[in-house]
Amino acid sequence: MGSTSSPALGWPSAIADDCIPPKKRKTWYSVEQPVQNQDRISVLPDDLLIKILSLMTVREAAVTACLSTRWRHLWKNVDRLILDMSTFGMQVPENSNNNENPDFWNQDTTKFVTKVNEVLHHHYGKGMNKFEVRFPLSSSHAVELDRWVAFAAASGSKKINLFLSGYHGMVTAQHAEKYNFPLKHFVDLRGCQLSHLRLSTCTLETVSAKLSAFSYLASLSLFHVSVIDSVAMNIMSSCHALRRFCLQRCDCLINMRFSHASLVDLIVRACKGLISISIHAERLECFEYKGHKVDVEYECTPVLHKLRAIFVKNNECPLDFLGTLPKLTALTLQFPTCLQVSRVLQHSKRFAGLRNIILCLLTSWKTSISSVSYLLKAAPLAETLVLQVYGNLQPPNELKVKWPKKCTLRRFHTIKIRGFSGEPELMCLLSFLLKRLPLLKKLDIDTHPHKYRFNKWKREESEDATRCYYARGVALTHLPHEIPSTVMFRIR
C-alpha cells in the first residue's frame, strides 16, 4: 500500500519518504520531476500589469521596479495616484496640532512635498484615471500645488480630489491663508475627460473664459471652499453634464441660484452665510439641505421626489422649507424643537404623494407628539415611518394628547423607531397608531441611536447600557398585548 503514495498526488516529500519501503526509495529519486518555476505574472501584457499596479499604493508599485528591466518603468504608467501620508509611510500622531508644534509639521510638510514631486517627476503623466492629494497645505505651498494641479489636468485625469484639510484627530492652522485653486488650467484644455472634482479647504476665483475642461464634469463637491455666488454659478454653467453638486461649509455663499438642465442630486450643508436658495432644474430628483432656516424657491423642479431638510437651530421648523412638490415621495425632516400643529398642516396637500417619511426629533415632544399623527394623516399614501429620536430616561407619566379624528392609515406597513429611551409620548403615539394601521407588517424598535453620515443612516453602539435596558423593558411590558399577531415585532 505504501507504493501508492506519491508526491504527484499532492503528498509532501517528507511524508512520501516515510510511506515507501527503503529498497524502493531510490526509484523515486531516479525519476526526473518537472520543473515549474515559470513566472506567470511576467508573461502578462503590459496593459494588464499596469492595471494591477494601479490597485497598489504608489510606494508598493514603485518597489516592483527592482524586479527586472521590464518592470523598471511599468509603475510610471499607473492610472491611479493617491498621495497622502499613508502612501509614503508617514504617521499622524493623535490629537496633533500644527499651531502648538509647527516644527513637526514643517518637517513633515517638507518631506511630503518632496516625495510628491519625486513621484510626479518620474510618472509619465498619461491616461490618468484618479489623482488625489490629501495633506494639510495652504497658500504658502501654492507653487507646488499649482504644479500638481497642472499635472493632473494635462494627464487627462477623470477624477481629481484635492483635500487640503487636516486628518481626523488633528488640528490645522486656523489662520493659514487658503490655497487658490487655479481654474486657469481648465480654461482651454482639449481632450480632457474630467468627470469628478472634489475640493477641500481652498478658494475659487472667477475666470473670464469658459471652463472647457469641465464639459464632461458629472460630480462637483466643494467642502470648506471660499467661493462667492457668481463664481459658483459660473462654474456650474460650464459643467454641461453635471448631475451631482455638493456644497458644504461654503460660508461666502449668500443668495445661491441653481439653474441647470442635467442636475439630478443637489446637496447644501452648513453654509453659514446663506440667505436664500432658488432652484431651476428640470431633472432634479434629490435635494438635501442641512443648516439654519433659509428662503427656498422651487422655480422648476417637476420630478423632485426625495427631500431632506435637516434644521439645526431651535425654534426653526423644517416644514417651512417645503414648497409645491407634486412628485415628492420620500421626506426626511429634522426638528431641533417640538412642533405645534397649525391648521395649515392639518389640511396641507404637500404630503399627498408621500410614501416614505423620516422624522428626527432632537428634543422631547410630550403632548406635541400629536403633530406626527397629523402629518401622517396628511399623507394618505404613506407606507413607512422612521422616527429617529434623541431622548433620555424619563419617569413614566400620563399624557393627555389630543389626537386627530377619523385617522385611518390604510397603506402603512412599516414603523421603525431608532434611539428609543422609553419616552411616554412615543408609547402614546405607538398605542394610537397600532389601532389605525390595518396593514401594518413590521414594528422595529432600536434603543441605539443612529447618525446620518455619508448619505446613510449608521447605527451607533450606545455606551448607556442602563438606558437601553430600561427602554427595552418599557417596550416589552406595554406593547406586546397591543400588537396584532400578524405584525413582526423586534426590539434591540
PDB file of C-alpha atoms in Angstrom, residues 138-424:
ATOM      1  CA  SER A 138      -2.053  76.288   2.332  1.00  0.00           C
ATOM      2  CA  SER A 139      -1.219  79.184   0.044  1.00  0.00           C
ATOM      3  CA  SER A 140       2.417  79.049   1.182  1.00  0.00           C
ATOM      4  CA  HIS A 141       2.708  75.907  -0.939  1.00  0.00           C
ATOM      5  CA  ALA A 142       0.996  77.428  -3.968  1.00  0.00           C
ATOM      6  CA  VAL A 143       3.953  76.838  -6.307  1.00  0.00           C
ATOM      7  CA  GLU A 144       3.996  73.093  -5.672  1.00  0.00           C
ATOM      8  CA  LEU A 145       0.197  72.803  -5.641  1.00  0.00           C
ATOM      9  CA  ASP A 146      -0.101  74.674  -8.949  1.00  0.00           C
ATOM     10  CA  ARG A 147       2.379  72.244 -10.476  1.00  0.00           C
ATOM     11  CA  TRP A 148       0.427  69.241  -9.167  1.00  0.00           C
ATOM     12  CA  VAL A 149      -2.897  70.555 -10.458  1.00  0.00           C
ATOM     13  CA  ALA A 150      -1.314  71.272 -13.855  1.00  0.00           C
ATOM     14  CA  PHE A 151      -0.021  67.688 -13.918  1.00  0.00           C
ATOM     15  CA  ALA A 152      -3.481  66.299 -13.111  1.00  0.00           C
ATOM     16  CA  ALA A 153      -5.124  68.418 -15.809  1.00  0.00           C
ATOM     17  CA  ALA A 154      -2.519  67.683 -18.503  1.00  0.00           C
ATOM     18  CA  SER A 155      -2.539  63.935 -17.765  1.00  0.00           C
ATOM     19  CA  GLY A 156      -6.251  63.735 -18.585  1.00  0.00           C
ATOM     20  CA  SER A 157      -7.369  62.770 -15.082  1.00  0.00           C
ATOM     21  CA  LYS A 158     -11.011  61.685 -14.880  1.00  0.00           C
ATOM     22  CA  LYS A 159     -11.167  62.218 -11.115  1.00  0.00           C
ATOM     23  CA  ILE A 160      -9.323  64.933  -9.191  1.00  0.00           C
ATOM     24  CA  ASN A 161      -9.539  65.111  -5.399  1.00  0.00           C
ATOM     25  CA  LEU A 162      -7.683  67.844  -3.543  1.00  0.00           C
ATOM     26  CA  PHE A 163      -8.137  67.642   0.238  1.00  0.00           C
ATOM     27  CA  LEU A 164      -6.020  70.297   1.949  1.00  0.00           C
ATOM     28  CA  SER A 165      -7.610  69.981   5.389  1.00  0.00           C
ATOM     29  CA  GLY A 166      -6.258  68.072   8.362  1.00  0.00           C
ATOM     30  CA  TYR A 167      -6.704  64.418   9.167  1.00  0.00           C
ATOM     31  CA  HIS A 168      -9.161  63.090  11.727  1.00  0.00           C
ATOM     32  CA  GLY A 169      -7.920  63.891  15.221  1.00  0.00           C
ATOM     33  CA  MET A 170      -5.546  66.681  14.218  1.00  0.00           C
ATOM     34  CA  VAL A 171      -5.968  70.438  14.367  1.00  0.00           C
ATOM     35  CA  THR A 172      -4.822  72.507  11.391  1.00  0.00           C
ATOM     36  CA  ALA A 173      -3.599  76.062  11.366  1.00  0.00           C
ATOM     37  CA  GLN A 174      -6.621  78.288  11.835  1.00  0.00           C
ATOM     38  CA  HIS A 175      -5.138  81.451  10.335  1.00  0.00           C
ATOM     39  CA  ALA A 176      -3.368  79.933   7.353  1.00  0.00           C
ATOM     40  CA  GLU A 177      -4.416  81.502   4.058  1.00  0.00           C
ATOM     41  CA  LYS A 178      -6.241  79.049   1.823  1.00  0.00           C
ATOM     42  CA  TYR A 179      -4.753  77.916  -1.451  1.00  0.00           C
ATOM     43  CA  ASN A 180      -6.306  79.490  -4.549  1.00  0.00           C
ATOM     44  CA  PHE A 181      -7.249  76.624  -6.867  1.00  0.00           C
ATOM     45  CA  PRO A 182      -6.059  77.566 -10.407  1.00  0.00           C
ATOM     46  CA  LEU A 183      -9.110  77.309 -12.648  1.00  0.00           C
ATOM     47  CA  LYS A 184      -6.966  78.717 -15.466  1.00  0.00           C
ATOM     48  CA  HIS A 185      -5.578  75.229 -16.115  1.00  0.00           C
ATOM     49  CA  PHE A 186      -9.073  74.122 -17.192  1.00  0.00           C
ATOM     50  CA  VAL A 187      -9.952  77.024 -19.491  1.00  0.00           C
ATOM     51  CA  ASP A 188      -8.747  75.766 -22.874  1.00  0.00           C
ATOM     52  CA  LEU A 189      -7.831  72.145 -22.332  1.00  0.00           C
ATOM     53  CA  ARG A 190      -8.666  69.884 -25.230  1.00  0.00           C
ATOM     54  CA  GLY A 191      -9.332  66.202 -24.828  1.00  0.00           C
ATOM     55  CA  CYS A 192      -9.984  66.466 -21.076  1.00  0.00           C
ATOM     56  CA  GLN A 193     -12.364  63.808 -19.709  1.00  0.00           C
ATOM     57  CA  LEU A 194     -12.642  65.137 -16.135  1.00  0.00           C
ATOM     58  CA  SER A 195     -15.826  63.697 -14.605  1.00  0.00           C
ATOM     59  CA  HIS A 196     -15.374  64.114 -10.823  1.00  0.00           C
ATOM     60  CA  LEU A 197     -13.858  67.062  -8.949  1.00  0.00           C
ATOM     61  CA  ARG A 198     -13.672  67.328  -5.149  1.00  0.00           C
ATOM     62  CA  LEU A 199     -12.005  70.302  -3.492  1.00  0.00           C
ATOM     63  CA  SER A 200     -11.464  70.965   0.209  1.00  0.00           C
ATOM     64  CA  THR A 201     -10.075  73.974   2.088  1.00  0.00           C
ATOM     65  CA  CYS A 202      -9.184  76.263  -0.792  1.00  0.00           C
ATOM     66  CA  THR A 203     -10.560  79.293  -2.623  1.00  0.00           C
ATOM     67  CA  LEU A 204     -12.067  79.708  -6.072  1.00  0.00           C
ATOM     68  CA  GLU A 205     -11.869  82.929  -8.050  1.00  0.00           C
ATOM     69  CA  THR A 206     -13.616  83.833 -11.262  1.00  0.00           C
ATOM     70  CA  VAL A 207     -12.130  83.347 -14.704  1.00  0.00           C
ATOM     71  CA  SER A 208     -13.103  85.339 -17.770  1.00  0.00           C
ATOM     72  CA  ALA A 209     -13.279  82.411 -20.203  1.00  0.00           C
ATOM     73  CA  LYS A 210     -15.402  79.269 -20.206  1.00  0.00           C
ATOM     74  CA  LEU A 211     -14.004  76.227 -18.415  1.00  0.00           C
ATOM     75  CA  SER A 212     -13.963  73.904 -21.407  1.00  0.00           C
ATOM     76  CA  ALA A 213     -12.330  71.113 -19.390  1.00  0.00           C
ATOM     77  CA  PHE A 214     -15.464  70.939 -17.202  1.00  0.00           C
ATOM     78  CA  SER A 215     -17.722  69.982 -20.107  1.00  0.00           C
ATOM     79  CA  TYR A 216     -17.825  66.324 -19.009  1.00  0.00           C
ATOM     80  CA  LEU A 217     -17.861  67.037 -15.262  1.00  0.00           C
ATOM     81  CA  ALA A 218     -20.652  64.940 -13.714  1.00  0.00           C
ATOM     82  CA  SER A 219     -19.912  65.432  -9.993  1.00  0.00           C
ATOM     83  CA  LEU A 220     -18.631  68.565  -8.234  1.00  0.00           C
ATOM     84  CA  SER A 221     -18.056  68.703  -4.449  1.00  0.00           C
ATOM     85  CA  LEU A 222     -16.809  71.771  -2.591  1.00  0.00           C
ATOM     86  CA  PHE A 223     -16.006  71.408   1.126  1.00  0.00           C
ATOM     87  CA  HIS A 224     -14.922  74.434   3.154  1.00  0.00           C
ATOM     88  CA  VAL A 225     -14.200  76.327  -0.066  1.00  0.00           C
ATOM     89  CA  SER A 226     -14.266  80.125  -0.184  1.00  0.00           C
ATOM     90  CA  VAL A 227     -16.391  80.873  -3.230  1.00  0.00           C
ATOM     91  CA  ILE A 228     -18.939  83.613  -3.927  1.00  0.00           C
ATOM     92  CA  ASP A 229     -22.297  83.192  -5.655  1.00  0.00           C
ATOM     93  CA  SER A 230     -21.254  84.437  -9.094  1.00  0.00           C
ATOM     94  CA  VAL A 231     -18.185  82.186  -9.275  1.00  0.00           C
ATOM     95  CA  ALA A 232     -20.142  79.117  -8.203  1.00  0.00           C
ATOM     96  CA  MET A 233     -22.839  79.807 -10.776  1.00  0.00           C
ATOM     97  CA  ASN A 234     -20.232  80.490 -13.483  1.00  0.00           C
ATOM     98  CA  ILE A 235     -18.556  77.159 -12.776  1.00  0.00           C
ATOM     99  CA  MET A 236     -21.912  75.391 -12.836  1.00  0.00           C
ATOM    100  CA  SER A 237     -22.750  76.888 -16.237  1.00  0.00           C
ATOM    101  CA  SER A 238     -19.559  75.356 -17.665  1.00  0.00           C
ATOM    102  CA  CYS A 239     -20.460  71.862 -16.422  1.00  0.00           C
ATOM    103  CA  HIS A 240     -22.861  70.777 -19.155  1.00  0.00           C
ATOM    104  CA  ALA A 241     -23.022  67.161 -17.887  1.00  0.00           C
ATOM    105  CA  LEU A 242     -23.277  67.984 -14.166  1.00  0.00           C
ATOM    106  CA  ARG A 243     -25.500  65.538 -12.277  1.00  0.00           C
ATOM    107  CA  ARG A 244     -24.357  65.946  -8.659  1.00  0.00           C
ATOM    108  CA  PHE A 245     -23.438  69.215  -6.918  1.00  0.00           C
ATOM    109  CA  CYS A 246     -22.417  69.289  -3.232  1.00  0.00           C
ATOM    110  CA  LEU A 247     -21.647  72.434  -1.253  1.00  0.00           C
ATOM    111  CA  GLN A 248     -20.565  72.093   2.377  1.00  0.00           C
ATOM    112  CA  ARG A 249     -19.303  74.819   4.708  1.00  0.00           C
ATOM    113  CA  CYS A 250     -19.020  77.320   1.849  1.00  0.00           C
ATOM    114  CA  ASP A 251     -19.696  80.314   4.080  1.00  0.00           C
ATOM    115  CA  CYS A 252     -19.252  83.011   1.420  1.00  0.00           C
ATOM    116  CA  LEU A 253     -22.416  81.995  -0.432  1.00  0.00           C
ATOM    117  CA  ILE A 254     -25.370  84.339   0.170  1.00  0.00           C
ATOM    118  CA  ASN A 255     -28.086  84.123  -2.485  1.00  0.00           C
ATOM    119  CA  MET A 256     -27.466  80.994  -4.489  1.00  0.00           C
ATOM    120  CA  ARG A 257     -29.363  80.101  -7.649  1.00  0.00           C
ATOM    121  CA  PHE A 258     -29.044  76.591  -9.042  1.00  0.00           C
ATOM    122  CA  SER A 259     -30.051  76.558 -12.690  1.00  0.00           C
ATOM    123  CA  HIS A 260     -29.027  73.503 -14.661  1.00  0.00           C
ATOM    124  CA  ALA A 261     -30.720  71.220 -17.167  1.00  0.00           C
ATOM    125  CA  SER A 262     -28.925  67.992 -16.143  1.00  0.00           C
ATOM    126  CA  LEU A 263     -28.657  68.353 -12.354  1.00  0.00           C
ATOM    127  CA  VAL A 264     -30.073  65.303 -10.530  1.00  0.00           C
ATOM    128  CA  ASP A 265     -28.683  65.470  -6.980  1.00  0.00           C
ATOM    129  CA  LEU A 266     -28.168  68.735  -5.014  1.00  0.00           C
ATOM    130  CA  ILE A 267     -26.645  68.883  -1.517  1.00  0.00           C
ATOM    131  CA  VAL A 268     -26.163  72.066   0.552  1.00  0.00           C
ATOM    132  CA  ARG A 269     -24.810  71.712   4.097  1.00  0.00           C
ATOM    133  CA  ALA A 270     -23.727  74.150   6.806  1.00  0.00           C
ATOM    134  CA  CYS A 271     -23.230  77.242   4.629  1.00  0.00           C
ATOM    135  CA  LYS A 272     -23.469  79.838   7.401  1.00  0.00           C
ATOM    136  CA  GLY A 273     -23.788  82.943   5.218  1.00  0.00           C
ATOM    137  CA  LEU A 274     -26.590  81.596   3.061  1.00  0.00           C
ATOM    138  CA  ILE A 275     -29.832  83.594   2.963  1.00  0.00           C
ATOM    139  CA  SER A 276     -31.777  82.219   0.021  1.00  0.00           C
ATOM    140  CA  ILE A 277     -31.799  79.362  -2.487  1.00  0.00           C
ATOM    141  CA  SER A 278     -33.614  79.207  -5.810  1.00  0.00           C
ATOM    142  CA  ILE A 279     -33.704  76.075  -7.951  1.00  0.00           C
ATOM    143  CA  HIS A 280     -34.466  75.702 -11.637  1.00  0.00           C
ATOM    144  CA  ALA A 281     -33.572  72.121 -12.534  1.00  0.00           C
ATOM    145  CA  GLU A 282     -35.907  70.081 -14.693  1.00  0.00           C
ATOM    146  CA  ARG A 283     -34.236  66.753 -13.836  1.00  0.00           C
ATOM    147  CA  LEU A 284     -33.547  67.292 -10.140  1.00  0.00           C
ATOM    148  CA  GLU A 285     -34.570  64.178  -8.183  1.00  0.00           C
ATOM    149  CA  CYS A 286     -32.973  64.632  -4.758  1.00  0.00           C
ATOM    150  CA  PHE A 287     -32.357  67.771  -2.692  1.00  0.00           C
ATOM    151  CA  GLU A 288     -30.699  67.782   0.736  1.00  0.00           C
ATOM    152  CA  TYR A 289     -30.289  70.834   2.930  1.00  0.00           C
ATOM    153  CA  LYS A 290     -28.679  70.993   6.379  1.00  0.00           C
ATOM    154  CA  GLY A 291     -28.297  74.177   8.391  1.00  0.00           C
ATOM    155  CA  HIS A 292     -30.248  77.220   9.510  1.00  0.00           C
ATOM    156  CA  LYS A 293     -33.508  78.371   8.009  1.00  0.00           C
ATOM    157  CA  VAL A 294     -33.236  79.949   4.551  1.00  0.00           C
ATOM    158  CA  ASP A 295     -35.728  81.075   1.945  1.00  0.00           C
ATOM    159  CA  VAL A 296     -36.192  78.452  -0.772  1.00  0.00           C
ATOM    160  CA  GLU A 297     -37.889  78.966  -4.107  1.00  0.00           C
ATOM    161  CA  TYR A 298     -38.601  75.925  -6.249  1.00  0.00           C
ATOM    162  CA  GLU A 299     -38.775  77.666  -9.629  1.00  0.00           C
ATOM    163  CA  CYS A 300     -38.825  74.469 -11.662  1.00  0.00           C
ATOM    164  CA  THR A 301     -38.473  71.052 -10.012  1.00  0.00           C
ATOM    165  CA  PRO A 302     -41.119  68.872 -11.708  1.00  0.00           C
ATOM    166  CA  VAL A 303     -39.547  65.495 -10.867  1.00  0.00           C
ATOM    167  CA  LEU A 304     -38.110  66.174  -7.394  1.00  0.00           C
ATOM    168  CA  HIS A 305     -39.154  63.119  -5.356  1.00  0.00           C
ATOM    169  CA  LYS A 306     -36.687  62.983  -2.435  1.00  0.00           C
ATOM    170  CA  LEU A 307     -36.197  65.863   0.011  1.00  0.00           C
ATOM    171  CA  ARG A 308     -34.105  66.048   3.196  1.00  0.00           C
ATOM    172  CA  ALA A 309     -34.379  69.172   5.368  1.00  0.00           C
ATOM    173  CA  ILE A 310     -32.071  68.925   8.395  1.00  0.00           C
ATOM    174  CA  PHE A 311     -32.571  72.023  10.558  1.00  0.00           C
ATOM    175  CA  VAL A 312     -30.130  72.659  13.411  1.00  0.00           C
ATOM    176  CA  LYS A 313     -31.351  75.829  15.172  1.00  0.00           C
ATOM    177  CA  ASN A 314     -34.028  75.929  17.844  1.00  0.00           C
ATOM    178  CA  ASN A 315     -37.490  77.271  17.038  1.00  0.00           C
ATOM    179  CA  GLU A 316     -36.979  76.752  13.301  1.00  0.00           C
ATOM    180  CA  CYS A 317     -39.443  74.443  11.589  1.00  0.00           C
ATOM    181  CA  PRO A 318     -38.349  72.407   8.526  1.00  0.00           C
ATOM    182  CA  LEU A 319     -41.950  72.313   7.308  1.00  0.00           C
ATOM    183  CA  ASP A 320     -41.414  75.912   6.184  1.00  0.00           C
ATOM    184  CA  PHE A 321     -38.790  74.543   3.805  1.00  0.00           C
ATOM    185  CA  LEU A 322     -41.343  72.684   1.722  1.00  0.00           C
ATOM    186  CA  GLY A 323     -42.878  74.025  -1.437  1.00  0.00           C
ATOM    187  CA  THR A 324     -45.285  72.651  -4.000  1.00  0.00           C
ATOM    188  CA  LEU A 325     -43.619  69.372  -4.979  1.00  0.00           C
ATOM    189  CA  PRO A 326     -46.167  67.138  -6.732  1.00  0.00           C
ATOM    190  CA  LYS A 327     -43.767  64.193  -7.211  1.00  0.00           C
ATOM    191  CA  LEU A 328     -42.426  64.115  -3.653  1.00  0.00           C
ATOM    192  CA  THR A 329     -42.391  60.531  -2.324  1.00  0.00           C
ATOM    193  CA  ALA A 330     -39.584  60.472   0.286  1.00  0.00           C
ATOM    194  CA  LEU A 331     -39.225  63.111   3.002  1.00  0.00           C
ATOM    195  CA  THR A 332     -36.678  63.497   5.828  1.00  0.00           C
ATOM    196  CA  LEU A 333     -37.202  66.272   8.382  1.00  0.00           C
ATOM    197  CA  GLN A 334     -35.151  67.144  11.455  1.00  0.00           C
ATOM    198  CA  PHE A 335     -36.868  69.172  14.189  1.00  0.00           C
ATOM    199  CA  PRO A 336     -34.499  70.884  16.677  1.00  0.00           C
ATOM    200  CA  THR A 337     -37.512  71.659  18.891  1.00  0.00           C
ATOM    201  CA  CYS A 338     -41.050  70.368  19.133  1.00  0.00           C
ATOM    202  CA  LEU A 339     -43.626  71.468  16.581  1.00  0.00           C
ATOM    203  CA  GLN A 340     -47.007  72.934  17.396  1.00  0.00           C
ATOM    204  CA  VAL A 341     -49.588  71.783  14.873  1.00  0.00           C
ATOM    205  CA  SER A 342     -51.151  74.502  12.789  1.00  0.00           C
ATOM    206  CA  ARG A 343     -54.330  74.462  10.737  1.00  0.00           C
ATOM    207  CA  VAL A 344     -52.210  74.700   7.594  1.00  0.00           C
ATOM    208  CA  LEU A 345     -50.509  71.390   8.413  1.00  0.00           C
ATOM    209  CA  GLN A 346     -53.764  69.601   9.150  1.00  0.00           C
ATOM    210  CA  HIS A 347     -55.199  70.450   5.739  1.00  0.00           C
ATOM    211  CA  SER A 348     -51.978  70.581   3.709  1.00  0.00           C
ATOM    212  CA  LYS A 349     -51.787  68.835   0.333  1.00  0.00           C
ATOM    213  CA  ARG A 350     -47.994  68.996   0.189  1.00  0.00           C
ATOM    214  CA  PHE A 351     -47.738  65.424   1.516  1.00  0.00           C
ATOM    215  CA  ALA A 352     -50.359  63.866  -0.725  1.00  0.00           C
ATOM    216  CA  GLY A 353     -47.884  61.684  -2.654  1.00  0.00           C
ATOM    217  CA  LEU A 354     -45.512  60.746   0.186  1.00  0.00           C
ATOM    218  CA  ARG A 355     -44.524  57.092   0.547  1.00  0.00           C
ATOM    219  CA  ASN A 356     -41.591  57.186   2.990  1.00  0.00           C
ATOM    220  CA  ILE A 357     -41.221  59.561   5.951  1.00  0.00           C
ATOM    221  CA  ILE A 358     -38.220  60.013   8.269  1.00  0.00           C
ATOM    222  CA  LEU A 359     -38.586  62.356  11.253  1.00  0.00           C
ATOM    223  CA  CYS A 360     -35.648  63.267  13.518  1.00  0.00           C
ATOM    224  CA  LEU A 361     -36.765  64.582  16.908  1.00  0.00           C
ATOM    225  CA  LEU A 362     -33.918  66.186  18.841  1.00  0.00           C
ATOM    226  CA  THR A 363     -35.933  67.011  21.980  1.00  0.00           C
ATOM    227  CA  SER A 364     -38.828  65.618  23.958  1.00  0.00           C
ATOM    228  CA  TRP A 365     -42.158  66.467  22.327  1.00  0.00           C
ATOM    229  CA  LYS A 366     -44.542  65.439  25.124  1.00  0.00           C
ATOM    230  CA  THR A 367     -48.117  66.338  24.129  1.00  0.00           C
ATOM    231  CA  SER A 368     -46.909  67.871  20.849  1.00  0.00           C
ATOM    232  CA  ILE A 369     -46.273  64.332  19.608  1.00  0.00           C
ATOM    233  CA  SER A 370     -49.742  64.548  18.082  1.00  0.00           C
ATOM    234  CA  SER A 371     -48.111  66.636  15.343  1.00  0.00           C
ATOM    235  CA  VAL A 372     -46.645  63.423  13.944  1.00  0.00           C
ATOM    236  CA  SER A 373     -50.090  61.882  13.609  1.00  0.00           C
ATOM    237  CA  TYR A 374     -51.445  64.996  11.887  1.00  0.00           C
ATOM    238  CA  LEU A 375     -48.561  64.889   9.429  1.00  0.00           C
ATOM    239  CA  LEU A 376     -49.256  61.211   8.714  1.00  0.00           C
ATOM    240  CA  LYS A 377     -52.933  61.956   8.233  1.00  0.00           C
ATOM    241  CA  ALA A 378     -51.961  64.492   5.556  1.00  0.00           C
ATOM    242  CA  ALA A 379     -50.037  61.729   3.739  1.00  0.00           C
ATOM    243  CA  PRO A 380     -52.701  59.145   2.804  1.00  0.00           C
ATOM    244  CA  LEU A 381     -50.317  57.139   0.581  1.00  0.00           C
ATOM    245  CA  ALA A 382     -47.517  56.831   3.161  1.00  0.00           C
ATOM    246  CA  GLU A 383     -46.159  53.320   3.677  1.00  0.00           C
ATOM    247  CA  THR A 384     -43.177  53.618   6.043  1.00  0.00           C
ATOM    248  CA  LEU A 385     -42.368  55.818   9.037  1.00  0.00           C
ATOM    249  CA  VAL A 386     -38.955  56.118  10.670  1.00  0.00           C
ATOM    250  CA  LEU A 387     -38.599  58.082  13.911  1.00  0.00           C
ATOM    251  CA  GLN A 388     -35.039  58.977  14.919  1.00  0.00           C
ATOM    252  CA  VAL A 389     -35.194  60.265  18.498  1.00  0.00           C
ATOM    253  CA  TYR A 390     -32.524  61.566  20.843  1.00  0.00           C
ATOM    254  CA  GLY A 391     -34.142  61.267  24.228  1.00  0.00           C
ATOM    255  CA  ASN A 392     -33.095  60.492  27.800  1.00  0.00           C
ATOM    256  CA  LEU A 393     -34.535  58.434  30.618  1.00  0.00           C
ATOM    257  CA  GLN A 394     -37.890  59.854  31.654  1.00  0.00           C
ATOM    258  CA  PRO A 395     -40.160  58.861  34.515  1.00  0.00           C
ATOM    259  CA  PRO A 396     -43.430  57.278  33.330  1.00  0.00           C
ATOM    260  CA  ASN A 397     -46.345  59.694  33.385  1.00  0.00           C
ATOM    261  CA  GLU A 398     -49.736  60.054  31.815  1.00  0.00           C
ATOM    262  CA  LEU A 399     -50.029  62.451  28.927  1.00  0.00           C
ATOM    263  CA  LYS A 400     -53.280  63.924  27.676  1.00  0.00           C
ATOM    264  CA  VAL A 401     -52.685  64.070  23.945  1.00  0.00           C
ATOM    265  CA  LYS A 402     -55.271  65.412  21.530  1.00  0.00           C
ATOM    266  CA  TRP A 403     -55.223  63.045  18.570  1.00  0.00           C
ATOM    267  CA  PRO A 404     -56.793  63.720  15.159  1.00  0.00           C
ATOM    268  CA  LYS A 405     -60.210  62.270  14.478  1.00  0.00           C
ATOM    269  CA  LYS A 406     -61.072  59.946  11.581  1.00  0.00           C
ATOM    270  CA  CYS A 407     -57.465  58.941  11.061  1.00  0.00           C
ATOM    271  CA  THR A 408     -57.010  55.551   9.403  1.00  0.00           C
ATOM    272  CA  LEU A 409     -53.705  54.979   7.596  1.00  0.00           C
ATOM    273  CA  ARG A 410     -54.556  52.190   5.188  1.00  0.00           C
ATOM    274  CA  ARG A 411     -51.209  51.784   3.405  1.00  0.00           C
ATOM    275  CA  PHE A 412     -48.746  51.821   6.260  1.00  0.00           C
ATOM    276  CA  HIS A 413     -46.791  48.574   6.592  1.00  0.00           C
ATOM    277  CA  THR A 414     -43.570  49.507   8.476  1.00  0.00           C
ATOM    278  CA  ILE A 415     -42.673  51.580  11.554  1.00  0.00           C
ATOM    279  CA  LYS A 416     -39.106  51.966  12.794  1.00  0.00           C
ATOM    280  CA  ILE A 417     -38.001  53.834  15.902  1.00  0.00           C
ATOM    281  CA  ARG A 418     -34.294  54.483  16.498  1.00  0.00           C
ATOM    282  CA  GLY A 419     -32.752  55.771  19.715  1.00  0.00           C
ATOM    283  CA  PHE A 420     -35.803  54.745  21.767  1.00  0.00           C
ATOM    284  CA  SER A 421     -35.477  55.521  25.510  1.00  0.00           C
ATOM    285  CA  GLY A 422     -38.937  54.575  26.714  1.00  0.00           C
ATOM    286  CA  GLU A 423     -40.367  58.066  26.205  1.00  0.00           C
ATOM    287  CA  PRO A 424     -44.022  58.245  27.346  1.00  0.00           C
TER     288      PRO A 424
END
